[in-house]
Coordinates of C-alpha atoms in Angstrom, one line a residue:
X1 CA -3.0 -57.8 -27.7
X2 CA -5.6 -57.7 -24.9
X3 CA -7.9 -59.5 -26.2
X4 CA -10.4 -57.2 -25.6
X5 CA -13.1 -54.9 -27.7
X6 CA -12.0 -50.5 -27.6
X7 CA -13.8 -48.1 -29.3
X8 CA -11.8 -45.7 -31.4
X9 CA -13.0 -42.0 -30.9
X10 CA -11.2 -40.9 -34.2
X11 CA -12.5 -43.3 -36.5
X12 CA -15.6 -44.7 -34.9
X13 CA -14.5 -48.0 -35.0
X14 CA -15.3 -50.3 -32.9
X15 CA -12.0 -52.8 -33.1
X16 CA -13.1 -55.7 -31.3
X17 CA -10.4 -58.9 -30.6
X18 CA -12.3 -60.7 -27.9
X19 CA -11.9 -64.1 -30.0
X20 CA -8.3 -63.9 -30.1
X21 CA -6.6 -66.7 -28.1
X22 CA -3.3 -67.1 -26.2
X23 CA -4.1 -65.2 -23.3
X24 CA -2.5 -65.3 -20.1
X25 CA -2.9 -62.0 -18.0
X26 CA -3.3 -58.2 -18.8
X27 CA -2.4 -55.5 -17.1
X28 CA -2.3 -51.0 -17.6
X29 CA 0.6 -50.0 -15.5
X30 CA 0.1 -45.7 -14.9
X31 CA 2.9 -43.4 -13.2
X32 CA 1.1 -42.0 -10.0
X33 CA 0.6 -38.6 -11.2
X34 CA -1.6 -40.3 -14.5
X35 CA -5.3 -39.8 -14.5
X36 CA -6.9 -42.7 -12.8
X37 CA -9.5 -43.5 -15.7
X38 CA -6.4 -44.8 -17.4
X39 CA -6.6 -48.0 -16.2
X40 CA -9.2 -48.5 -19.1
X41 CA -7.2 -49.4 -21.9
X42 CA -9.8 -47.8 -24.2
X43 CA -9.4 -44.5 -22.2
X44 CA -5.9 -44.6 -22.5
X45 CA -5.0 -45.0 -26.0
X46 CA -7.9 -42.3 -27.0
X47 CA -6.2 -40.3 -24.8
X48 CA -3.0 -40.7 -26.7
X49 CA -4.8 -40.6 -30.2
X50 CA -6.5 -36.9 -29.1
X51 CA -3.5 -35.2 -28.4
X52 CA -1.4 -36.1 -31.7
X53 CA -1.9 -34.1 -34.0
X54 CA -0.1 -34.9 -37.6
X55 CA -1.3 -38.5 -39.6
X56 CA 1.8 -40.1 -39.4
X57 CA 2.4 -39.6 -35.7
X58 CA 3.7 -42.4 -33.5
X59 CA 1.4 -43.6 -31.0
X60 CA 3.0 -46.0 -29.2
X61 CA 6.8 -47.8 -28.4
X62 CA 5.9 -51.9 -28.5
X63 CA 8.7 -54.7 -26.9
X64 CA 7.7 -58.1 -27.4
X65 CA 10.0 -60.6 -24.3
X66 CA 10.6 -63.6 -24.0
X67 CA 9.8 -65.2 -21.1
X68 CA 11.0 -68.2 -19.4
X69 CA 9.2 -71.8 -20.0
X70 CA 11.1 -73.1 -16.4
X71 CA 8.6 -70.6 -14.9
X72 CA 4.4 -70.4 -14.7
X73 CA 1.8 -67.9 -14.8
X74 CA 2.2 -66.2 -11.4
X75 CA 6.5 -66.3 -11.6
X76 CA 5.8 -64.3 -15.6
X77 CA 3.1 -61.8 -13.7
X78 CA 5.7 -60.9 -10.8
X79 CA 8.6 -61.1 -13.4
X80 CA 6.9 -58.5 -15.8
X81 CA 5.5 -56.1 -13.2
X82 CA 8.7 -55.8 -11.6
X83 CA 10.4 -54.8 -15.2
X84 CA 7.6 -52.7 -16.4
X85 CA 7.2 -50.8 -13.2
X86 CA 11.3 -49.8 -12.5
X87 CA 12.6 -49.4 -16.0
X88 CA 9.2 -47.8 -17.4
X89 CA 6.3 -46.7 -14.8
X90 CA 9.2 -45.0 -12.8
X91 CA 10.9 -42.9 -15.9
X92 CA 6.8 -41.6 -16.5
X93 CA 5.6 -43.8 -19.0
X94 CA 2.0 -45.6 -19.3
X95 CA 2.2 -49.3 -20.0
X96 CA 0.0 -51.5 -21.1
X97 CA 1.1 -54.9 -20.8
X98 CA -0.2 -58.7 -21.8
X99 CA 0.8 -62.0 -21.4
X100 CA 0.6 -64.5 -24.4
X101 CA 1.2 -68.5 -24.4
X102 CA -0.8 -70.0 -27.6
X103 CA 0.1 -73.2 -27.8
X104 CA 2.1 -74.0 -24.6
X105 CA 5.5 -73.5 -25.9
X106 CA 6.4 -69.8 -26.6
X107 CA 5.8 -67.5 -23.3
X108 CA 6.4 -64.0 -24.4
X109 CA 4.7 -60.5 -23.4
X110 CA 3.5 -57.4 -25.3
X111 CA 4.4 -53.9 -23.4
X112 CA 2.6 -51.1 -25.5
X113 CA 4.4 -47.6 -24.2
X114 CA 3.1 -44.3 -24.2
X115 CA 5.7 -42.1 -26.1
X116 CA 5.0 -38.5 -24.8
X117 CA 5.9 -37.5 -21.1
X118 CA 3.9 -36.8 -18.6
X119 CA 4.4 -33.5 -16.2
X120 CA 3.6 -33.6 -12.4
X121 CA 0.2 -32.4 -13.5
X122 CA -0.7 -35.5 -15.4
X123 CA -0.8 -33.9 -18.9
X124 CA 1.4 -34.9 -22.0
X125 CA 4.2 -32.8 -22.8
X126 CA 5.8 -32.2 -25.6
X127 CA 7.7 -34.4 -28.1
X128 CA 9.6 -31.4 -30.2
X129 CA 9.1 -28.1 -30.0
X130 CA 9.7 -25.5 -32.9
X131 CA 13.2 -24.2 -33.0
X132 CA 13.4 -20.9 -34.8
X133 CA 16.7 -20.1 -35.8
X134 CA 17.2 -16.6 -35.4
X135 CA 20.6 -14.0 -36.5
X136 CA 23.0 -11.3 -34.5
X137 CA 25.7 -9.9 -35.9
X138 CA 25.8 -12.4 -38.8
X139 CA 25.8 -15.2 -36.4
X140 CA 22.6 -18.1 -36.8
X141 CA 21.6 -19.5 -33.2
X142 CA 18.4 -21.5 -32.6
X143 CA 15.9 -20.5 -30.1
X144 CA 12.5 -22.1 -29.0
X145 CA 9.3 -20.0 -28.5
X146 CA 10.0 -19.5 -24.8
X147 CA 14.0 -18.6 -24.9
X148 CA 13.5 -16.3 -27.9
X149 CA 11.7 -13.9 -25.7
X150 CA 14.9 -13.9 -23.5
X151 CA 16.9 -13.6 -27.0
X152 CA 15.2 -10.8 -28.4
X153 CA 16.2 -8.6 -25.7
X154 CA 19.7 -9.5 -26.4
X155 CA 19.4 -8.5 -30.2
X156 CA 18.4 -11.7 -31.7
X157 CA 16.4 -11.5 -34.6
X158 CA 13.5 -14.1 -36.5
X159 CA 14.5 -14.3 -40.4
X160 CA 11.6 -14.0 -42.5
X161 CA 11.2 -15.3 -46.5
X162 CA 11.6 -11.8 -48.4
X163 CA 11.6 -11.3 -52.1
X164 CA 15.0 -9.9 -53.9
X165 CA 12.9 -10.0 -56.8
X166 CA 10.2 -11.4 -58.5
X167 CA 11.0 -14.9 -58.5
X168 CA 14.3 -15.3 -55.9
X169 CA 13.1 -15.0 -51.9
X170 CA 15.6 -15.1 -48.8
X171 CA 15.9 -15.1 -45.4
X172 CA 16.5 -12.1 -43.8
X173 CA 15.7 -10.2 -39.9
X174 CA 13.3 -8.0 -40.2
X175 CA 15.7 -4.6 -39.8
X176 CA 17.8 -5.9 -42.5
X177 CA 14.6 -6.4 -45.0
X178 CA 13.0 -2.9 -44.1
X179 CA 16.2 -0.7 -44.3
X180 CA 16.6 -2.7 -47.6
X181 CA 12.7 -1.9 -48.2
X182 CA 11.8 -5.5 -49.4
X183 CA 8.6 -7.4 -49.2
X184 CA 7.8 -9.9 -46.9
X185 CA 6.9 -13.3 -48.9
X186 CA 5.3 -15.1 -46.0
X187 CA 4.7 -15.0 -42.2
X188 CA 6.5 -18.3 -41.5
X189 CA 10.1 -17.8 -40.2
X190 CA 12.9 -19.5 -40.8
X191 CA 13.3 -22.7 -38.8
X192 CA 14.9 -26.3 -38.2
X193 CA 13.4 -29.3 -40.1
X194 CA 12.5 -31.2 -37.4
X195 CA 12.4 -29.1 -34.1
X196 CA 14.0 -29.5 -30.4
X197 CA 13.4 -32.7 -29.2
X198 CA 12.0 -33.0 -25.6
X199 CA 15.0 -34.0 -23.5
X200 CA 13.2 -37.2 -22.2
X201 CA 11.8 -38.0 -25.4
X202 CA 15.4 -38.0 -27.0
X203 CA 16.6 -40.4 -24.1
X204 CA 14.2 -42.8 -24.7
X205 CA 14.3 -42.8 -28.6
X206 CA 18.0 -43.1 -28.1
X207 CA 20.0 -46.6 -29.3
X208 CA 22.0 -46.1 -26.0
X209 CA 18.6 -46.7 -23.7
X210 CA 17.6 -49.3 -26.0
X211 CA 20.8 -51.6 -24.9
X212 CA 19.8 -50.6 -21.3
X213 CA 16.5 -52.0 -21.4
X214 CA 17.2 -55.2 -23.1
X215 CA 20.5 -55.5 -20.4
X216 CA 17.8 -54.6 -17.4
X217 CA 15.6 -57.3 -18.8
X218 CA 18.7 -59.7 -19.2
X219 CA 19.0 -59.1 -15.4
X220 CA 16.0 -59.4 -14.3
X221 CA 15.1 -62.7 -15.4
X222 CA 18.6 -63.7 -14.4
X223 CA 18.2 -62.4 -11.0
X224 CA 14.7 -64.8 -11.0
X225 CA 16.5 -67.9 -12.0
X226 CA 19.3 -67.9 -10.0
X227 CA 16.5 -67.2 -7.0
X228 CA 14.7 -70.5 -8.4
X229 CA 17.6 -72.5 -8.5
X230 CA 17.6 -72.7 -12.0
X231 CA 21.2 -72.9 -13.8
X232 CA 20.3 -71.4 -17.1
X233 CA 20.8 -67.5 -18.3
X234 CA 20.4 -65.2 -21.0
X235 CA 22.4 -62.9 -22.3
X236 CA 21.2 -59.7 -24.3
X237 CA 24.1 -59.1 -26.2
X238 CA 24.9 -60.1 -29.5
X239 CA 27.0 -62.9 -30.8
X240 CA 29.4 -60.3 -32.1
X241 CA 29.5 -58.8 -28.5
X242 CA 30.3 -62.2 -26.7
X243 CA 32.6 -63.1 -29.2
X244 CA 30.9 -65.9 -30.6
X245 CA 31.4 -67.3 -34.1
X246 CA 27.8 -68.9 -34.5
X247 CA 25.6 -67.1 -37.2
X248 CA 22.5 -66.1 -35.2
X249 CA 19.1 -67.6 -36.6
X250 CA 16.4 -65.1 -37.9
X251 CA 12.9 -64.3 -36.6
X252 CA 10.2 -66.9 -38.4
X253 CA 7.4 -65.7 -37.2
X254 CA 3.4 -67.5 -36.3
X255 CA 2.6 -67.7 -40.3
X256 CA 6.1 -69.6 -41.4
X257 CA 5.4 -72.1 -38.5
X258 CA 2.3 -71.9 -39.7
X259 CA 3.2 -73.2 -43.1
X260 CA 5.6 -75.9 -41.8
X261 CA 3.1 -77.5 -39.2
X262 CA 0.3 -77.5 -43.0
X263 CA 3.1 -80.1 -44.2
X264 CA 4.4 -76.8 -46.3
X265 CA 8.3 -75.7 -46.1
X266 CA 9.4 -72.3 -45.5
X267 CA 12.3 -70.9 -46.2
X268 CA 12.6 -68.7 -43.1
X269 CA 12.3 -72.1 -41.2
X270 CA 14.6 -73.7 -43.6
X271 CA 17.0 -71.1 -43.4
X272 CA 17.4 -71.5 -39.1
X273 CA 17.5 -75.2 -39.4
X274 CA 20.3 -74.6 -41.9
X275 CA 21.8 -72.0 -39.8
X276 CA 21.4 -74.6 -36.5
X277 CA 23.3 -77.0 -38.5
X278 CA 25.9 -75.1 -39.2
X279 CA 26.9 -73.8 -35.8
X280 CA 26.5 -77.4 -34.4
X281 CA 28.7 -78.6 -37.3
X282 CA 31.5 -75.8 -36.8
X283 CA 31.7 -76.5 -32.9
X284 CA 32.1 -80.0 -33.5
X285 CA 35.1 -79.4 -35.8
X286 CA 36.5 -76.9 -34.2
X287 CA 36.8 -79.4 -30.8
X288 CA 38.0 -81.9 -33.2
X289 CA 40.8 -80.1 -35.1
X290 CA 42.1 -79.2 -31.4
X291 CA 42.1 -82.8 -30.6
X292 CA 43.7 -83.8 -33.6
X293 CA 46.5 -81.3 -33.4
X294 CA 47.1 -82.0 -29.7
X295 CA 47.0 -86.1 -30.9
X296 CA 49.7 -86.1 -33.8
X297 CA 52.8 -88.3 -33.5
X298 CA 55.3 -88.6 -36.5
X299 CA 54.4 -92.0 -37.1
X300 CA 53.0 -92.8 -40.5
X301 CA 49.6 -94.4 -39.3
X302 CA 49.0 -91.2 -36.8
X303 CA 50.1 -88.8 -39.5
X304 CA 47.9 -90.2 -41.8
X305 CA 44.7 -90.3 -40.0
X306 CA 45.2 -86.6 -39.1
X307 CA 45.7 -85.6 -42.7
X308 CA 42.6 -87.8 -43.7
X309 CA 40.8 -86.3 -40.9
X310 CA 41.8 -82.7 -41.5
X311 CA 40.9 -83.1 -45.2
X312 CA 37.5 -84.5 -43.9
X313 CA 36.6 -81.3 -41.8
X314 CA 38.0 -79.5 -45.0
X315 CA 35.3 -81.0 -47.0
X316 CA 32.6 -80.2 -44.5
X317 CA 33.3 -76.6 -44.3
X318 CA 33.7 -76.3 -48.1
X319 CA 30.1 -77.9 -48.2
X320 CA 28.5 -75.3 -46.0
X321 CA 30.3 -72.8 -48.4
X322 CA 28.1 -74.1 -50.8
X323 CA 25.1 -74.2 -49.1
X324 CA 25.9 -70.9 -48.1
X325 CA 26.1 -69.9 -51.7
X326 CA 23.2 -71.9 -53.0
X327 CA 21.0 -70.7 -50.3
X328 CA 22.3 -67.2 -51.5
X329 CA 21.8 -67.4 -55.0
X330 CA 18.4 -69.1 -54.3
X331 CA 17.1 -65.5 -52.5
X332 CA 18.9 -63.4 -54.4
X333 CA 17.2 -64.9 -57.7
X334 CA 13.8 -64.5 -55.7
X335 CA 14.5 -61.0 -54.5
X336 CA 15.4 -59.9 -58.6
X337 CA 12.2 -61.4 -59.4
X338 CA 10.1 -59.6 -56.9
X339 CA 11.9 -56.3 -57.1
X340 CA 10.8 -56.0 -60.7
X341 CA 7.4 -57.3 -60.2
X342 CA 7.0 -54.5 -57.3
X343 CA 8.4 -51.7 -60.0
X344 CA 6.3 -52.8 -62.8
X345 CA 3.3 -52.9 -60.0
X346 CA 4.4 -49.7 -58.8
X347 CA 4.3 -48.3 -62.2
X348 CA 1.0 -49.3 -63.1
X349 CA -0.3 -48.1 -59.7
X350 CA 1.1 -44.5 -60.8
X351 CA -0.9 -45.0 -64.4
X352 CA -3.8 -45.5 -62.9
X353 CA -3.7 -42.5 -60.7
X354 CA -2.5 -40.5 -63.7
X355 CA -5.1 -41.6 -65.8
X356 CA -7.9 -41.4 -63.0
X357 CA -7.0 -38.1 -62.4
X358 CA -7.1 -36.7 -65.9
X359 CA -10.3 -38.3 -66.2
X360 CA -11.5 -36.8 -63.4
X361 CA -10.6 -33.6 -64.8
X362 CA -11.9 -34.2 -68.3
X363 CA -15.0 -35.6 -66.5
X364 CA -15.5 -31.8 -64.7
X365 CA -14.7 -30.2 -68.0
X366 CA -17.2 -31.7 -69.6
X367 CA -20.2 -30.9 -67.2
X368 CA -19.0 -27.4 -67.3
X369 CA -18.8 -27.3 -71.2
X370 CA -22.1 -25.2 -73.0
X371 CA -24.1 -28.1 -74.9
X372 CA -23.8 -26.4 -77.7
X373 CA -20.3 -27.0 -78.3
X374 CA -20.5 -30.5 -79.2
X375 CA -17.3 -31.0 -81.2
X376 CA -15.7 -30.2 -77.6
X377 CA -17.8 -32.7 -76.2
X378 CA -17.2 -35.2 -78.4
X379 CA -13.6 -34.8 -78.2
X380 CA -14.5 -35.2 -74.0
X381 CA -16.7 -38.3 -74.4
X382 CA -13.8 -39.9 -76.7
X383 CA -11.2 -39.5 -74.0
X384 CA -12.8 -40.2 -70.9
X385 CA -13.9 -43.5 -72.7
X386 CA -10.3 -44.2 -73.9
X387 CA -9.0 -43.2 -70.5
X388 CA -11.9 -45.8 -69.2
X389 CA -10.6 -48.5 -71.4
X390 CA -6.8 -48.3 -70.2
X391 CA -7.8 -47.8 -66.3
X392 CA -9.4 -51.3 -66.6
X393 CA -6.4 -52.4 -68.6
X394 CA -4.2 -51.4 -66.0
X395 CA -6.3 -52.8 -63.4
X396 CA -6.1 -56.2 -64.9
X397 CA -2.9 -56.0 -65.1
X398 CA -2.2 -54.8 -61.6
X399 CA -4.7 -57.3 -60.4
X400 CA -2.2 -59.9 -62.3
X401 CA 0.8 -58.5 -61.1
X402 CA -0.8 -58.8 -57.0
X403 CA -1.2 -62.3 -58.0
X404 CA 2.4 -62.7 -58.4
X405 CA 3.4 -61.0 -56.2
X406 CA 0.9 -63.3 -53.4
X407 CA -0.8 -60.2 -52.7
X408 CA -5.0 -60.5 -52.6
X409 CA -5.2 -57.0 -52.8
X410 CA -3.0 -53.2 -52.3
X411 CA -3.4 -54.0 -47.9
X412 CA -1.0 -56.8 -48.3
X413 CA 2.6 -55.0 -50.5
X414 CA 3.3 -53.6 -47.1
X415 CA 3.5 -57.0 -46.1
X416 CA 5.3 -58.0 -49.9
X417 CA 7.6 -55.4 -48.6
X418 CA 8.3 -56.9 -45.3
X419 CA 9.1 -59.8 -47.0
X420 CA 11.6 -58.1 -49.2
X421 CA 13.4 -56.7 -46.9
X422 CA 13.5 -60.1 -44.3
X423 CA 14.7 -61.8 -47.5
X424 CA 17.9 -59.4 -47.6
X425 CA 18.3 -59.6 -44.4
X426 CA 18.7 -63.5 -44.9
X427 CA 20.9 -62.9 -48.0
X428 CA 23.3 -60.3 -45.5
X429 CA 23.3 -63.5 -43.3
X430 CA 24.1 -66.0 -45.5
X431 CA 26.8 -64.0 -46.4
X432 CA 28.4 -63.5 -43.5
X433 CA 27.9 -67.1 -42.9
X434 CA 29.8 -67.5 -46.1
X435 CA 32.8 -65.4 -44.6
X436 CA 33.4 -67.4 -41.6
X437 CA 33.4 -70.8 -43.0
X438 CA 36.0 -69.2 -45.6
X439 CA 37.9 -68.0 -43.2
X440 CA 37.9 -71.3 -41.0
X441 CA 38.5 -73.5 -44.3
X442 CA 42.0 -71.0 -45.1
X443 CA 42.8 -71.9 -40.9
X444 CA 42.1 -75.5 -41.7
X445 CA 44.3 -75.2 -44.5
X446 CA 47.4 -73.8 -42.6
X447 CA 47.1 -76.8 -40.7
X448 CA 47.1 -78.8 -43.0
X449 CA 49.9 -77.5 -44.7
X450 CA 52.3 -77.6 -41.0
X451 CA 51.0 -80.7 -40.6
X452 CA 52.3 -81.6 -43.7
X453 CA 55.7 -80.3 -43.2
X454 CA 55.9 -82.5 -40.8
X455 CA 55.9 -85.7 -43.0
X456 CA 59.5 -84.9 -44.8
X457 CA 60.8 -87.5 -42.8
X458 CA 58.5 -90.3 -43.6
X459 CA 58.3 -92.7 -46.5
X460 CA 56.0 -90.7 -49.1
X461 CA 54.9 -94.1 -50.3
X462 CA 53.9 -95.5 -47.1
X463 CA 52.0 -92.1 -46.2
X464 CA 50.1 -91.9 -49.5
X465 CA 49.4 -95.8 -49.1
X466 CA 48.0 -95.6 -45.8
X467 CA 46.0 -92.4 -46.1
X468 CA 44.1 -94.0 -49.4
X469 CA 42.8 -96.8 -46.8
X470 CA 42.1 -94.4 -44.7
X471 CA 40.2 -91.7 -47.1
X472 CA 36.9 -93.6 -47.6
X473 CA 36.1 -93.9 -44.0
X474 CA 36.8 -90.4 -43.1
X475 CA 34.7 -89.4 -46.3
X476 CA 31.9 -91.0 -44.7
X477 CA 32.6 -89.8 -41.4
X478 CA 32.4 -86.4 -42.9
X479 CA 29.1 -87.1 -44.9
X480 CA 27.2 -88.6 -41.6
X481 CA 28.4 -85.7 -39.7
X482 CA 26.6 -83.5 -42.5
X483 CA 23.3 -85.7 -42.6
X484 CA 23.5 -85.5 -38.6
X485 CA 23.5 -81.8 -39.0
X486 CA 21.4 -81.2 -41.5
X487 CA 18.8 -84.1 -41.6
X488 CA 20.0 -84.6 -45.4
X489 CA 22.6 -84.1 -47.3
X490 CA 22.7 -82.9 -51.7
X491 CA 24.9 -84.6 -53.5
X492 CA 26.2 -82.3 -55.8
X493 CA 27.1 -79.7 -52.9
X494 CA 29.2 -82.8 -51.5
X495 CA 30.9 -83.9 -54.8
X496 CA 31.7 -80.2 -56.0
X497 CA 32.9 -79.3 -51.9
X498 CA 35.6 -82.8 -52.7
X499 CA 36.6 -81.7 -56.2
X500 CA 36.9 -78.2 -54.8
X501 CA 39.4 -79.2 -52.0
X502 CA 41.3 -82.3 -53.9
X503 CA 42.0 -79.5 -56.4
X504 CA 43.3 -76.7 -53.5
X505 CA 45.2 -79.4 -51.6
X506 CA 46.6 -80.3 -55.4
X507 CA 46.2 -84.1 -54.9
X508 CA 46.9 -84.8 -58.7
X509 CA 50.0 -83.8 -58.7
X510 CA 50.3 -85.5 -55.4
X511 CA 49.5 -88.8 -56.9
X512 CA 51.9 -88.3 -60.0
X513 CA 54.3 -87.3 -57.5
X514 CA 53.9 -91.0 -55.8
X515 CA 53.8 -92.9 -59.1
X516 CA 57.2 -91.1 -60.4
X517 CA 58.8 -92.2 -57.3
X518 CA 58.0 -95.9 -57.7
X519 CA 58.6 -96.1 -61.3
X520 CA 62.0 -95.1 -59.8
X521 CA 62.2 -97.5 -57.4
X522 CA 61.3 -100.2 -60.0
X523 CA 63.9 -99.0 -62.0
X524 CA 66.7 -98.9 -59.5
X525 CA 65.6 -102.5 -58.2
X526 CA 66.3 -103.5 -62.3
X527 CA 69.7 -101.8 -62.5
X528 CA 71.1 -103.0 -59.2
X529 CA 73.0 -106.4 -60.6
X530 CA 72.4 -109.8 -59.4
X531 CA 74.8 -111.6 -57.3
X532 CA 75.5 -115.2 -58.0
X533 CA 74.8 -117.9 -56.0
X534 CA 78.0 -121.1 -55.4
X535 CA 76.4 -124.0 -57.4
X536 CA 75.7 -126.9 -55.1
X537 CA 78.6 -129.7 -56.3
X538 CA 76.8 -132.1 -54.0
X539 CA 79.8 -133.6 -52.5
X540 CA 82.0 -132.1 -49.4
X541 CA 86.0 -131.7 -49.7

């Protein structure tokens, strides 16, 4: 993130990134009260490592921003230590910031935050803290080490594992157990899974703080536009929030862009520019269906165009159904695929340990079997080189199934995973994308329905005859609007999306509806008699 080279005191590593490139400007930010050798980076982050204590603790809280291209280096500098040192620095936290700009088109900022507070002393404080839950008068409270000694005076009790019988242990306060004469099982007593979190600790782990410092961050850059004269803003909520029907785009990350500048296509970039299409294509039609409305006359010509026009927009939101669902089925396809690749990988992973493991044991059994029994060893040597042959089976095949899966080795199924669960994420999008061009197509559809209530009172021939002249143009209106959009347009998605809405808008019987009424026409024109004309005598009387 720094760029720099820090030793690691826990592992001996030395984890050097002084090649790394993209960077702007670095910073450690310390609360007053913070040692003062903290402003080495290194120093800092061993200090964090020293005082946690389990393997899977949590080290550090990371926020990547944004920051604005309308700005330079020293506007992002006085931007970022402004943010970092009233929403973080102030509330006791340790930050260690950097700046990053790789290729001159993609500002953002890395702020690594210590997760334990600090007293007034300048040492950590606790995350949780054991709860015990204790019993009085058959009523469970729980205590921490420091209020219990208050409790206990008050006749609050620790319950202890005791055994009812040989098998069957419970929890019981110690004068219960002894006037009962049981045995303790074990020293431990009875407490909550996870402990008392730290108060501060709590806040800041909270979803509610979370939505304050992306608001405070929303602010502050605002505050640093509107002081440069600059009209744009950001907003930190989400399109849900504001009340916005565009489908947000997903994260794609340095590796898809990666792919896409190699000549490659990835679907995560695929996906946005899809996604970008679509909310271009629904404002568009949206501003156009409220012109249309606002435009009608019951004239035939007028009439028709907005029925043509309507069925158009129609067309275009039942093509990004499809898309929609294509783009669906497409991930969800991949996402079978992969999830049984990962449980048949995960499987064989398991065999291996199994069958490592037995061998191990064999393996020991062996060295400490007498020489002298050699059927026994036989038996061993037979095993452990059976259990030989399927480990390197299974290792084949595991080494197969990694290829499948793109993995070079076991590192990268975190990142398989990842992948996995970005795809769903996609899939959860796409359906929700799904949703709202649904529900505009059904709105579409009521207008096109009052709109065609409307048309009692016109000449059905006439209508039909006018829209037919009118529906190729529209059609290709409709299609160029797509290709606009999209940058290309599949013709099957387009030719199902017209079938699809020819068939709701029940054109067939539409047409056979017009033709009836002619063939009447026809027929009343034959049956109405002819009227004779004088015959010309060619003389006047």
């Amino acid at each position: 993130m720094s760029c720099s080279a820090i030793y690691n005191d826990y592992d001996g590593i030395q984890h050097d990134y002084t090649r790394k490139q993209g960077l702007v400007w670095q910073q450690v930010f310390l609360p007053e009260y913070a040692p003062a050798d903290w402003q080495d980076r290194a120093v800092l982050w061993n200090a964090v490592e020293e005082t946690e204590k389990t393997k899977d603790s949590r080290l550090a809280r990371e926020f990547v921003v944004a920051l604005p291209i309308e700005f330079g280096k020293d506007e992002w500098q006085s931007l970022i230590s402004e943010f970092i040192s009233e929403q973080f620095v102030a509330d006791g936290m340790c930050a260690d910031c950097a700046i990053h700009d790789t290729d001159g088109h993609n500002p953002h900022a890395h702020i690594m935050l210590t997760v334990r507070p600090l007293d007034e002393h300048g040492k950590w404080q606790y995350k949780t803290e054991k709860e015990y839950l204790c019993v009085r008068d058959g009523e469970e409270r729980g205590f921490t080490a420091s209020e219990f000694k208050a409790a206990q005076t008050d006749g609050w009790e620790k319950q202890y594992p005791y055994y009812i019988d040989k098998k069957k242990k419970e929890y019981l306060p110690p004068s219960e157990a002894e006037a009962r004469g049981l045995e303790r099982a074990d020293k431990h007593p009875k407490s909550t899974k996870f402990g008392r979190q730290n108060p501060i600790t709590e806040r800041w782990n909270s979803d509610e703080q979370l939505v304050e410092w992306r608001k405070a961050w929303a602010d502050t850059v605002n505050r640093a536009l509107e002081h440069s004269g600059i009209e744009e803003r950001i907003d930190h909520r989400s399109h849900a929030e504001r009340g916005l029907d565009e489908q947000p785009t997903v994260h794609e990350g340095v590796e898809a862009r990666a792919m896409e500048r190699k000549g490659f296509v990835s679907d995560r970039c695929e996906l946005n520019r899809q996604i970008k299409a679509d909310n271009a294509l629904l404002r568009e039609l949206k501003s156009a269906v409220r012109k249309l409305m606002q435009a009608v006359r019951n004239t035939v010509p007028a009439m028709a165009r907005a029925l043509e026009e309507l069925r158009a927009n129609m067309i275009i939101f039942q093509y990004s159904i499809n898309r929609a669902r294509s783009g669906k089925r497409k991930f969800s396809n991949w996402l079978k695929s992969a999830k049984e690749l990962y449980a048949d990988y995960t499987e064989t992973v398991k065999k291996i340990k199994e069958r490592t493991k037995e061998k191990k044991e064999l393996s020991a059994e062996k060295k400490a079997t007498p020489i002298l029994k050699i059927l026994r060893h036989k038996e061993l040597t037979q095993r452990i080189a059976q259990l030989t042959e399927e480990i390197e089976e299974l290792r084949s095949e595991k080494a197969c199934l990694l290829d499948d899966l793109n993995c070079k080795d076991d590192s990268e199924i975190g990142h398989f995973r990842k992948d996995v669960a970005d795809t769903e994420q996609a899939v959860k999008r796409l359906s929700v994308q799904e949703e709202k061009y649904t529900a505009e197509l059904e709105k579409a559809f009521g207008e096109y329905t009052e709109l065609k209530s409307q048309t009692e009172s016109l000449d059905p021939v006439e209508l039909f005859r006018a829209r037919e002249s009118l529906r190729n143009e529209c059609e290709e209106t409709a299609e160029s609007r797509i290709r606009t959009a999209s940058k290309g347009i599949d013709f099957w998605d387009i030719t199902s999306a017209k079938q699809t809405i020819d068939e709701k808008l029940d054109f067939y019987s539409e047409e056979q509806r017009i033709k009836r009424i002619l063939w009447k026409r026809k027929q009343n024109e034959r049956e109405q008699p002819q009227q004779k004309k004088p015959k010309d005598r060619g003389y006047e009387r």
